[in-house]
Amino acid sequence: MKISIIGTGYVGAVTGTCLAELGHQVIFVGRDQKKLDLINSGNSPIFEPGLEQLLRKNQERITTTTDLDDAIRKTELTFICVGTPSQDDGSIDLQQIRDVSITIGKSLGSDNYYHTIIVKSTVLPGTTETLILPLLERESEKKAFVDFGLASNPEFLKEGTAVDDFFRTDRVVIGVNDQKTNEILEKLYRPLNVPIFTTTIRTSELIKYASNAFLATKISFANEIGNLCKKMGIDSYEVFQGVGLDSRISPHFFRSGIGFGGSCFPKDVRALIAHARDLGIEPQVLDAVMRTNEDQPAQMLGLLKRHLDISGKTIGILGLSFKPDSDDIRESRAIPIIEALRKEGAIIIAFDPVSMDNFKQLFPDIRYAKTVYDVLHSDAILIVTEWKEFEDLDYRGKIVIDGRRISKAREEAAIYEGVCW
Ligand code: UGA
């Protein structure tokens, strides 16, 4: 199939490259020529393990353009993968969705071909049918589900393992309203040989939010129990090992510590909270999930202060990205932790294998270590991201406060505190 991918961010770049690997011709549509040039020269526009290799392998099936109209005309299928960032009140900003819907609509109206539009960007239930569809119909003067196809197909990829997640996903969710679009999408995903769950467009949109909100809830729950464990001298990881053996619960996403960050969980839970309030529902569980998450970094600081008067001391930060194998620092727990440490007069030296340049944009005036070893000379070390290489360091004689459970630090440090264990 010939496919346009609008957006070269993490969702677009991974989806497009993986679809090329499945044998499709892919046109990436973006506004940033630098990113498109990277793709054209076989370089990944985002840091994602395995992506660049796949991009190079499928180079002959991949092209790029800034001209959305042209891409639509040359393809049968378009995936909308543009960002839906948070606004100040937590609600989502749909400007990019609006802009591309108008352009796609105009393009659909100017010719007589059949085209299918698939919304992969995370949007609240109803957005595809009450915002995107009317814009497409208005601009094209054509009828959705008759003259062109429209569907929702949320993504469930995790940064750091996104390529693997694409090919080995637990399920593909398709929200459709007509048989033709359903058949096109089933044909597209059949080679993955994974369960395909087909539902309505609105339900599909909510499955995305409910999935992320549930995973975030699991983490905040693990952190609340973990805080209790800490007070009682119990290891929360052992607790959740036991809990997770119950097949109704599952052992995943119970890693307690300093909480979740990233571009998805905080944004999506906040958007769902704002949407619930708009609908007159008080989202008590989701509110608590966010509050617990926002409080976790303070647990780390509290533990540090038990062992050190931090004013004027050098505190080493291991890890700045929101999770390992990613250079993404959006909503990273390192941000509130470093802000709080600085407020208390600490001198920061930080290290991250890949995200120091990104972090410098936010915190230009903290010290960045040349090598990970420089961090080890600090008065105390805080482990904020569980990069694999932190398992190889020599923690003997050190004060370590661990937010992510690095076994070697736990075994070796002179003074060791796990946030939830
Ligand atoms: C998350 C979801 O896991 C994906 O299914 C979804 O597609 C994606 O959001 C999205 O909506 O785009 P991602 O944010 O990339 O993926 O990464 P996760 O592995 O889920 O980690 C998110 C945060 O939760 C990280 O800060 C991680 O450290 C934290 N986490 C995760 C925990 O604190 N404990 C856990 O047990 C698991």
CSV table of C-alpha atoms and ligand atoms in Angstrom, one decimal:
chain,number,residue,atom,x,y,z
A,1,MET,CA,0.0,0.0,0.0
A,2,LYS,CA,1.0,3.6,-0.4
A,3,ILE,CA,0.9,5.4,2.9
A,4,SER,CA,1.4,9.0,4.1
A,5,ILE,CA,2.5,9.5,7.7
A,6,ILE,CA,1.8,13.0,9.0
A,7,GLY,CA,4.3,13.8,11.8
A,8,THR,CA,7.9,12.7,12.2
A,9,GLY,CA,7.8,12.6,16.0
A,10,TYR,CA,8.0,9.4,17.9
A,11,VAL,CA,4.6,7.9,16.9
A,12,GLY,CA,5.0,8.9,13.2
A,13,ALA,CA,8.6,7.9,12.8
A,14,VAL,CA,8.1,4.5,14.4
A,15,THR,CA,4.8,3.7,12.7
A,16,GLY,CA,6.0,4.8,9.2
A,17,THR,CA,9.3,3.0,9.4
A,18,CYS,CA,7.7,-0.2,10.7
A,19,LEU,CA,5.0,-0.1,8.0
A,20,ALA,CA,7.8,0.3,5.4
A,21,GLU,CA,9.4,-2.9,6.9
A,22,LEU,CA,6.1,-4.6,6.3
A,23,GLY,CA,6.6,-3.8,2.6
A,24,HIS,CA,4.6,-0.6,2.2
A,25,GLN,CA,5.6,2.6,0.4
A,26,VAL,CA,5.8,5.4,3.0
A,27,ILE,CA,5.8,9.1,2.6
A,28,PHE,CA,6.7,11.1,5.7
A,29,VAL,CA,5.1,14.5,5.8
A,30,GLY,CA,6.7,17.0,8.2
A,31,ARG,CA,7.2,20.7,8.7
A,32,ASP,CA,10.8,20.5,9.8
A,33,GLN,CA,13.0,20.1,6.8
A,34,LYS,CA,15.9,19.2,9.0
A,35,LYS,CA,14.1,16.1,10.3
A,36,LEU,CA,13.1,15.1,6.8
A,37,ASP,CA,16.7,15.4,5.7
A,38,LEU,CA,17.7,13.1,8.5
A,39,ILE,CA,15.2,10.5,7.3
A,40,ASN,CA,16.3,10.9,3.7
A,41,SER,CA,19.9,10.2,4.7
A,42,GLY,CA,18.9,7.2,6.7
A,43,ASN,CA,19.2,8.8,10.1
A,44,SER,CA,16.4,8.5,12.7
A,45,PRO,CA,14.8,11.9,13.6
A,46,ILE,CA,14.3,10.5,17.1
A,47,PHE,CA,16.4,8.5,19.6
A,48,GLU,CA,14.8,5.1,19.5
A,49,PRO,CA,16.8,1.8,19.7
A,50,GLY,CA,16.6,-0.2,16.5
A,51,LEU,CA,14.8,2.5,14.5
A,52,GLU,CA,17.7,3.8,12.5
A,53,GLN,CA,18.7,0.3,11.4
A,54,LEU,CA,15.1,-0.3,10.2
A,55,LEU,CA,15.0,3.1,8.4
A,56,ARG,CA,18.2,2.3,6.5
A,57,LYS,CA,17.0,-1.2,5.6
A,58,ASN,CA,13.8,0.2,4.1
A,59,GLN,CA,15.3,3.4,2.6
A,60,GLU,CA,14.1,2.6,-1.0
A,61,ARG,CA,10.5,2.4,0.3
A,62,ILE,CA,10.6,5.7,2.2
A,63,THR,CA,10.4,9.3,0.9
A,64,THR,CA,9.6,12.6,2.6
A,65,THR,CA,7.9,15.9,1.8
A,66,THR,CA,6.6,19.1,3.4
A,67,ASP,CA,3.7,19.1,0.9
A,68,LEU,CA,0.8,17.3,2.6
A,69,ASP,CA,-1.5,17.8,-0.4
A,70,ASP,CA,1.0,16.1,-2.7
A,71,ALA,CA,1.5,13.2,-0.3
A,72,ILE,CA,-2.3,12.6,0.0
A,73,ARG,CA,-2.6,12.5,-3.8
A,74,LYS,CA,0.2,10.0,-4.1
A,75,THR,CA,-1.1,7.6,-1.4
A,76,GLU,CA,-4.2,5.6,-0.5
A,77,LEU,CA,-3.9,5.8,3.3
A,78,THR,CA,-2.9,8.6,5.6
A,79,PHE,CA,-2.0,8.2,9.3
A,80,ILE,CA,-2.4,11.4,11.3
A,81,CYS,CA,0.4,11.2,13.9
A,82,VAL,CA,0.7,14.9,14.9
A,83,GLY,CA,1.2,16.0,18.5
A,84,THR,CA,-1.7,16.7,20.9
A,85,PRO,CA,0.1,18.6,23.7
A,86,SER,CA,-1.3,19.7,27.0
A,87,GLN,CA,-2.6,23.2,27.5
A,88,ASP,CA,-2.2,25.1,30.8
A,89,ASP,CA,-5.4,23.7,32.2
A,90,GLY,CA,-4.5,20.1,31.3
A,91,SER,CA,-6.9,19.9,28.3
A,92,ILE,CA,-5.4,19.0,24.9
A,93,ASP,CA,-4.3,21.4,22.2
A,94,LEU,CA,-5.9,20.2,18.9
A,95,GLN,CA,-4.5,22.9,16.7
A,96,GLN,CA,-2.3,20.6,14.7
A,97,ILE,CA,-5.1,18.2,14.3
A,98,ARG,CA,-7.3,21.0,13.0
A,99,ASP,CA,-4.7,22.3,10.6
A,100,VAL,CA,-4.0,18.9,9.0
A,101,SER,CA,-7.7,18.0,8.8
A,102,ILE,CA,-8.3,21.2,6.8
A,103,THR,CA,-5.4,20.5,4.4
A,104,ILE,CA,-6.4,16.8,3.9
A,105,GLY,CA,-10.0,17.8,3.3
A,106,LYS,CA,-9.0,20.3,0.6
A,107,SER,CA,-6.9,17.7,-1.0
A,108,LEU,CA,-9.7,15.1,-0.9
A,109,GLY,CA,-12.0,17.6,-2.5
A,110,SER,CA,-9.8,18.4,-5.4
A,111,ASP,CA,-9.7,14.9,-7.0
A,112,ASN,CA,-11.8,11.9,-7.4
A,113,TYR,CA,-9.7,9.2,-5.7
A,114,TYR,CA,-10.7,7.2,-2.6
A,115,HIS,CA,-8.5,7.8,0.4
A,116,THR,CA,-8.6,6.6,4.0
A,117,ILE,CA,-7.6,8.7,6.9
A,118,ILE,CA,-6.5,7.1,10.2
A,119,VAL,CA,-6.2,9.0,13.4
A,120,LYS,CA,-3.2,7.7,15.4
A,121,SER,CA,-2.6,10.9,17.5
A,122,THR,CA,-4.1,10.5,21.0
A,123,VAL,CA,-7.4,12.4,20.9
A,124,LEU,CA,-10.3,12.4,23.4
A,125,PRO,CA,-13.4,10.3,22.5
A,126,GLY,CA,-15.5,12.1,20.0
A,127,THR,CA,-12.7,14.2,18.5
A,128,THR,CA,-12.5,12.1,15.3
A,129,GLU,CA,-16.3,12.3,14.7
A,130,THR,CA,-17.0,15.8,15.9
A,131,LEU,CA,-13.9,17.7,14.9
A,132,ILE,CA,-11.9,15.9,12.2
A,133,LEU,CA,-14.9,14.4,10.3
A,134,PRO,CA,-16.8,17.7,9.9
A,135,LEU,CA,-13.6,19.5,8.8
A,136,LEU,CA,-12.8,16.8,6.2
A,137,GLU,CA,-16.4,16.9,4.9
A,138,ARG,CA,-16.6,20.7,4.9
A,139,GLU,CA,-13.3,21.1,3.0
A,140,SER,CA,-13.8,18.2,0.6
A,141,GLU,CA,-17.5,18.5,0.1
A,142,LYS,CA,-17.5,14.7,0.3
A,143,LYS,CA,-19.1,12.2,2.6
A,144,ALA,CA,-17.1,10.3,5.2
A,145,PHE,CA,-17.5,6.5,5.1
A,146,VAL,CA,-18.8,6.8,1.6
A,147,ASP,CA,-16.4,9.0,-0.5
A,148,PHE,CA,-13.4,8.6,1.9
A,149,GLY,CA,-12.6,6.3,4.8
A,150,LEU,CA,-11.9,7.5,8.4
A,151,ALA,CA,-10.8,5.5,11.4
A,152,SER,CA,-9.2,5.6,14.8
A,153,ASN,CA,-6.2,3.4,15.5
A,154,PRO,CA,-4.4,4.4,18.7
A,155,GLU,CA,-0.8,3.4,19.4
A,156,PHE,CA,0.5,1.5,22.4
A,157,LEU,CA,4.2,1.8,21.8
A,158,LYS,CA,6.6,2.5,24.7
A,159,GLU,CA,9.6,4.7,24.1
A,160,GLY,CA,12.8,2.7,24.2
A,161,THR,CA,11.1,-0.5,23.0
A,162,ALA,CA,8.8,1.0,20.3
A,163,VAL,CA,10.0,-1.0,17.3
A,164,ASP,CA,9.6,-4.3,19.2
A,165,ASP,CA,6.2,-3.1,20.5
A,166,PHE,CA,5.0,-2.4,17.0
A,167,PHE,CA,5.7,-5.9,15.8
A,168,ARG,CA,4.8,-7.7,19.0
A,169,THR,CA,2.0,-5.7,20.3
A,170,ASP,CA,-0.6,-7.4,22.6
A,171,ARG,CA,-3.3,-6.0,20.3
A,172,VAL,CA,-4.2,-3.6,17.5
A,173,VAL,CA,-7.2,-1.5,18.2
A,174,ILE,CA,-9.3,-0.3,15.3
A,175,GLY,CA,-12.2,2.1,15.6
A,176,VAL,CA,-14.3,2.1,12.4
A,177,ASN,CA,-17.7,2.9,11.1
A,178,ASP,CA,-17.7,1.2,7.7
A,179,GLN,CA,-16.8,-2.1,6.3
A,180,LYS,CA,-14.4,-0.9,3.6
A,181,THR,CA,-12.2,1.0,6.1
A,182,ASN,CA,-12.3,-2.1,8.4
A,183,GLU,CA,-11.1,-4.3,5.6
A,184,ILE,CA,-8.3,-2.0,4.7
A,185,LEU,CA,-7.0,-1.8,8.2
A,186,GLU,CA,-7.4,-5.5,8.9
A,187,LYS,CA,-5.4,-6.2,5.7
A,188,LEU,CA,-2.7,-3.8,6.8
A,189,TYR,CA,-2.3,-5.3,10.3
A,190,ARG,CA,-2.9,-9.0,9.4
A,191,PRO,CA,0.8,-9.7,8.8
A,192,LEU,CA,1.6,-8.9,12.4
A,193,ASN,CA,-0.4,-11.9,13.5
A,194,VAL,CA,-1.6,-10.3,16.7
A,195,PRO,CA,-5.2,-9.9,18.0
A,196,ILE,CA,-7.1,-7.2,16.3
A,197,PHE,CA,-9.9,-5.6,18.3
A,198,THR,CA,-12.4,-3.8,16.2
A,199,THR,CA,-14.9,-1.3,17.7
A,200,THR,CA,-16.5,2.1,17.2
A,201,ILE,CA,-14.3,5.2,16.7
A,202,ARG,CA,-15.2,6.7,20.0
A,203,THR,CA,-14.6,3.5,21.9
A,204,SER,CA,-11.2,3.1,20.3
A,205,GLU,CA,-10.3,6.7,21.3
A,206,LEU,CA,-11.2,5.9,24.9
A,207,ILE,CA,-9.4,2.6,25.0
A,208,LYS,CA,-6.2,4.6,24.5
A,209,TYR,CA,-6.9,6.9,27.4
A,210,ALA,CA,-8.2,4.1,29.7
A,211,SER,CA,-5.1,2.0,29.0
A,212,ASN,CA,-2.7,4.8,29.8
A,213,ALA,CA,-4.7,5.9,32.8
A,214,PHE,CA,-4.8,2.3,34.1
A,215,LEU,CA,-1.1,1.9,33.8
A,216,ALA,CA,-0.5,5.2,35.5
A,217,THR,CA,-2.9,4.1,38.2
A,218,LYS,CA,-1.0,0.9,38.7
A,219,ILE,CA,2.3,2.8,39.1
A,220,SER,CA,0.8,5.3,41.6
A,221,PHE,CA,-0.8,2.4,43.5
A,222,ALA,CA,2.6,0.7,43.6
A,223,ASN,CA,4.1,3.9,44.9
A,224,GLU,CA,1.5,4.4,47.6
A,225,ILE,CA,2.0,0.8,48.8
A,226,GLY,CA,5.7,1.3,48.4
A,227,ASN,CA,5.7,4.3,50.7
A,228,LEU,CA,4.0,2.2,53.3
A,229,CYS,CA,6.5,-0.6,52.7
A,230,LYS,CA,9.3,1.9,53.3
A,231,LYS,CA,7.8,2.9,56.7
A,232,MET,CA,7.4,-0.8,57.6
A,233,GLY,CA,10.8,-2.0,56.4
A,234,ILE,CA,9.2,-4.2,53.8
A,235,ASP,CA,10.5,-4.6,50.2
A,236,SER,CA,7.7,-3.4,47.8
A,237,TYR,CA,9.3,-5.3,44.9
A,238,GLU,CA,8.8,-8.5,46.7
A,239,VAL,CA,5.3,-7.5,47.7
A,240,PHE,CA,4.4,-6.9,44.1
A,241,GLN,CA,6.1,-10.1,42.9
A,242,GLY,CA,3.7,-11.9,45.2
A,243,VAL,CA,0.7,-9.7,44.2
A,244,GLY,CA,1.5,-10.0,40.4
A,245,LEU,CA,1.3,-13.8,40.5
A,246,ASP,CA,-2.4,-13.4,40.6
A,247,SER,CA,-3.4,-13.6,36.9
A,248,ARG,CA,-6.2,-11.1,37.5
A,249,ILE,CA,-3.6,-8.5,38.4
A,250,SER,CA,-0.4,-9.3,36.3
A,251,PRO,CA,3.1,-8.5,37.5
A,252,HIS,CA,3.8,-5.6,35.0
A,253,PHE,CA,4.0,-1.9,35.8
A,254,PHE,CA,4.4,-2.3,39.5
A,255,ARG,CA,7.9,-0.9,39.6
A,256,SER,CA,7.6,1.5,42.5
A,257,GLY,CA,10.0,4.5,43.0
A,258,ILE,CA,9.9,8.1,42.0
A,259,GLY,CA,6.9,7.9,39.7
A,260,PHE,CA,6.1,8.3,36.0
A,261,GLY,CA,7.1,10.9,33.5
A,262,GLY,CA,7.2,11.1,29.7
A,263,SER,CA,5.1,12.7,27.1
A,264,CYS,CA,2.1,10.3,27.6
A,265,PHE,CA,1.0,9.3,31.1
A,266,PRO,CA,1.0,12.8,32.7
A,267,LYS,CA,-0.5,14.4,29.6
A,268,ASP,CA,-3.2,11.8,29.0
A,269,VAL,CA,-4.3,11.5,32.6
A,270,ARG,CA,-4.5,15.3,32.9
A,271,ALA,CA,-6.6,15.4,29.7
A,272,LEU,CA,-8.9,12.7,30.9
A,273,ILE,CA,-9.3,14.6,34.2
A,274,ALA,CA,-10.1,17.8,32.4
A,275,HIS,CA,-12.6,16.0,30.1
A,276,ALA,CA,-14.3,14.3,33.0
A,277,ARG,CA,-14.8,17.6,34.8
A,278,ASP,CA,-16.2,19.1,31.5
A,279,LEU,CA,-18.7,16.2,31.6
A,280,GLY,CA,-19.6,16.8,35.3
A,281,ILE,CA,-17.8,13.8,36.7
A,282,GLU,CA,-15.3,14.3,39.5
A,283,PRO,CA,-12.3,12.0,38.6
A,284,GLN,CA,-11.3,11.1,42.1
A,285,VAL,CA,-9.1,8.1,41.3
A,286,LEU,CA,-7.3,9.9,38.4
A,287,ASP,CA,-6.8,13.0,40.6
A,288,ALA,CA,-5.2,10.8,43.3
A,289,VAL,CA,-3.0,9.1,40.7
A,290,MET,CA,-1.5,12.5,39.6
A,291,ARG,CA,-1.1,13.7,43.2
A,292,THR,CA,0.7,10.6,44.3
A,293,ASN,CA,3.0,10.9,41.3
A,294,GLU,CA,3.8,14.5,42.0
A,295,ASP,CA,4.6,13.7,45.6
A,296,GLN,CA,7.1,10.9,44.9
A,297,PRO,CA,10.1,13.0,44.2
A,298,ALA,CA,9.7,14.5,47.7
A,299,GLN,CA,10.1,11.0,49.2
A,300,MET,CA,13.5,10.9,47.6
A,301,LEU,CA,14.5,14.2,49.0
A,302,GLY,CA,13.2,13.3,52.4
A,303,LEU,CA,15.4,10.2,52.4
A,304,LEU,CA,18.5,12.1,51.3
A,305,LYS,CA,18.0,14.6,54.1
A,306,ARG,CA,18.0,11.8,56.7
A,307,HIS,CA,21.7,11.3,55.8
A,308,LEU,CA,23.0,14.7,54.7
A,309,ASP,CA,22.4,18.4,55.2
A,310,ILE,CA,22.2,19.2,51.5
A,311,SER,CA,22.9,22.9,51.5
A,312,GLY,CA,26.3,23.5,49.8
A,313,LYS,CA,26.8,19.8,49.2
A,314,THR,CA,27.4,18.3,45.7
A,315,ILE,CA,24.6,15.9,44.7
A,316,GLY,CA,25.2,13.6,41.8
A,317,ILE,CA,22.2,12.8,39.6
A,318,LEU,CA,22.3,9.6,37.6
A,319,GLY,CA,19.8,9.7,34.8
A,320,LEU,CA,17.9,12.6,33.3
A,321,SER,CA,15.6,11.0,30.7
A,322,PHE,CA,12.1,10.0,31.8
A,323,LYS,CA,13.1,6.4,31.3
A,324,PRO,CA,16.1,4.4,30.0
A,325,ASP,CA,16.8,4.0,26.3
A,326,SER,CA,15.2,7.3,25.6
A,327,ASP,CA,16.6,10.9,25.2
A,328,ASP,CA,13.1,12.3,26.1
A,329,ILE,CA,13.1,14.5,29.2
A,330,ARG,CA,9.5,15.6,29.0
A,331,GLU,CA,8.0,15.4,32.6
A,332,SER,CA,11.1,13.5,33.7
A,333,ARG,CA,11.2,13.1,37.4
A,334,ALA,CA,14.7,14.6,37.3
A,335,ILE,CA,13.1,18.0,36.7
A,336,PRO,CA,11.3,18.4,40.1
A,337,ILE,CA,14.1,16.6,41.9
A,338,ILE,CA,16.8,19.0,40.6
A,339,GLU,CA,14.5,22.0,41.2
A,340,ALA,CA,13.9,21.0,44.8
A,341,LEU,CA,17.6,20.3,45.4
A,342,ARG,CA,18.6,23.7,44.0
A,343,LYS,CA,16.1,25.4,46.2
A,344,GLU,CA,17.8,23.9,49.2
A,345,GLY,CA,21.2,25.1,48.1
A,346,ALA,CA,22.7,21.9,46.7
A,347,ILE,CA,25.3,21.9,43.9
A,348,ILE,CA,24.2,19.5,41.1
A,349,ILE,CA,26.3,17.4,38.9
A,350,ALA,CA,24.3,15.3,36.5
A,351,PHE,CA,24.9,12.5,34.0
A,352,ASP,CA,22.8,10.8,31.4
A,353,PRO,CA,24.1,8.7,28.5
A,354,VAL,CA,22.0,10.4,25.9
A,355,SER,CA,19.8,13.2,27.2
A,356,MET,CA,22.2,15.8,28.6
A,357,ASP,CA,21.9,18.1,25.6
A,358,ASN,CA,18.1,18.1,25.9
A,359,PHE,CA,18.4,18.8,29.6
A,360,LYS,CA,20.8,21.7,29.1
A,361,GLN,CA,18.0,23.5,27.3
A,362,LEU,CA,16.0,23.4,30.5
A,363,PHE,CA,18.8,23.7,33.1
A,364,PRO,CA,21.7,25.4,31.4
A,365,ASP,CA,23.5,26.2,34.6
A,366,ILE,CA,23.9,22.9,36.4
A,367,ARG,CA,27.1,20.9,36.0
A,368,TYR,CA,27.0,18.1,33.5
A,369,ALA,CA,29.5,15.3,34.0
A,370,LYS,CA,31.9,14.4,31.2
A,371,THR,CA,31.7,10.7,32.2
A,372,VAL,CA,29.5,8.8,34.5
A,373,TYR,CA,32.4,8.4,36.9
A,374,ASP,CA,32.5,12.1,37.7
A,375,VAL,CA,29.1,11.8,39.4
A,376,LEU,CA,30.5,9.2,41.8
A,377,HIS,CA,32.7,11.8,43.5
A,378,SER,CA,29.7,13.7,44.9
A,379,ASP,CA,28.6,13.9,48.5
A,380,ALA,CA,25.5,11.8,47.7
A,381,ILE,CA,24.2,10.1,44.5
A,382,LEU,CA,20.5,10.0,43.4
A,383,ILE,CA,19.5,7.4,40.9
A,384,VAL,CA,16.7,8.9,38.8
A,385,THR,CA,16.7,6.7,35.6
A,386,GLU,CA,17.6,3.0,35.5
A,387,TRP,CA,20.1,3.0,32.6
A,388,LYS,CA,21.8,-0.4,32.3
A,389,GLU,CA,25.2,1.1,32.7
A,390,PHE,CA,24.4,2.3,36.2
A,391,GLU,CA,24.5,-1.4,37.1
A,392,ASP,CA,28.2,-1.4,36.4
A,393,LEU,CA,29.4,1.4,38.7
A,394,ASP,CA,31.3,1.1,41.9
A,395,TYR,CA,29.1,2.4,44.7
A,396,ARG,CA,31.3,1.3,47.5
A,397,GLY,CA,31.6,3.9,50.2
A,398,LYS,CA,28.9,6.1,48.7
A,399,ILE,CA,25.6,7.5,49.9
A,400,VAL,CA,23.0,6.4,47.4
A,401,ILE,CA,19.3,7.2,47.3
A,402,ASP,CA,17.8,5.0,44.6
A,403,GLY,CA,14.5,5.9,42.9
A,404,ARG,CA,14.7,3.1,40.3
A,405,ARG,CA,16.2,0.0,42.0
A,406,ILE,CA,19.7,-0.5,40.8
A,407,SER,CA,20.8,-3.8,42.4
A,408,LYS,CA,24.5,-3.1,42.4
A,409,ALA,CA,24.0,0.2,44.3
A,410,ARG,CA,21.7,-1.7,46.7
A,411,GLU,CA,24.4,-4.3,47.4
A,412,GLU,CA,27.4,-2.0,47.6
A,413,ALA,CA,26.6,1.5,48.8
A,414,ALA,CA,27.8,2.5,52.3
A,415,ILE,CA,24.5,4.2,52.9
A,416,TYR,CA,21.6,3.0,50.7
A,417,GLU,CA,18.0,4.0,50.6
A,418,GLY,CA,15.5,2.8,48.1
A,419,VAL,CA,12.5,5.1,47.7
A,420,CYS,CA,9.9,2.4,48.2
A,421,TRP,CA,12.0,-0.5,49.7
B,1,UGA,C1,3.4,4.7,27.7
B,1,UGA,C2,2.6,3.4,27.6
B,1,UGA,O1,3.3,2.4,28.3
B,1,UGA,C3,2.5,3.0,26.1
B,1,UGA,O2,1.7,1.8,26.0
B,1,UGA,C4,1.8,4.1,25.3
B,1,UGA,O3,1.7,3.8,23.9
B,1,UGA,C5,2.6,5.4,25.5
B,1,UGA,O4,2.7,5.7,26.9
B,1,UGA,C6,1.9,6.5,24.7
B,1,UGA,O5,0.8,6.8,25.1
B,1,UGA,O6,2.5,6.9,23.7
B,1,UGA,P1,6.0,5.4,27.5
B,1,UGA,O7,5.5,6.7,28.2
B,1,UGA,O8,6.8,5.5,26.3
B,1,UGA,O9,4.7,4.5,27.2
B,1,UGA,O10,6.9,4.6,28.6
B,1,UGA,P2,6.5,3.6,29.8
B,1,UGA,O11,7.4,2.4,29.8
B,1,UGA,O12,5.1,3.3,29.9
B,1,UGA,O13,7.0,4.5,31.1
B,1,UGA,C7,6.3,5.7,31.4
B,1,UGA,C8,6.8,6.2,32.8
B,1,UGA,O14,6.4,5.3,33.8
B,1,UGA,C9,8.3,6.2,32.9
B,1,UGA,O15,8.7,7.4,33.6
B,1,UGA,C10,8.7,5.0,33.8
B,1,UGA,O16,9.8,5.1,34.5
B,1,UGA,C11,7.4,4.9,34.6
B,1,UGA,N1,7.2,3.6,35.2
B,1,UGA,C12,6.8,2.6,34.3
B,1,UGA,C13,7.2,3.3,36.5
B,1,UGA,O17,7.5,4.2,37.3
B,1,UGA,N2,6.9,2.1,37.0
B,1,UGA,C14,6.6,1.0,36.2
B,1,UGA,O18,6.3,-0.1,36.7
B,1,UGA,C15,6.5,1.3,34.8
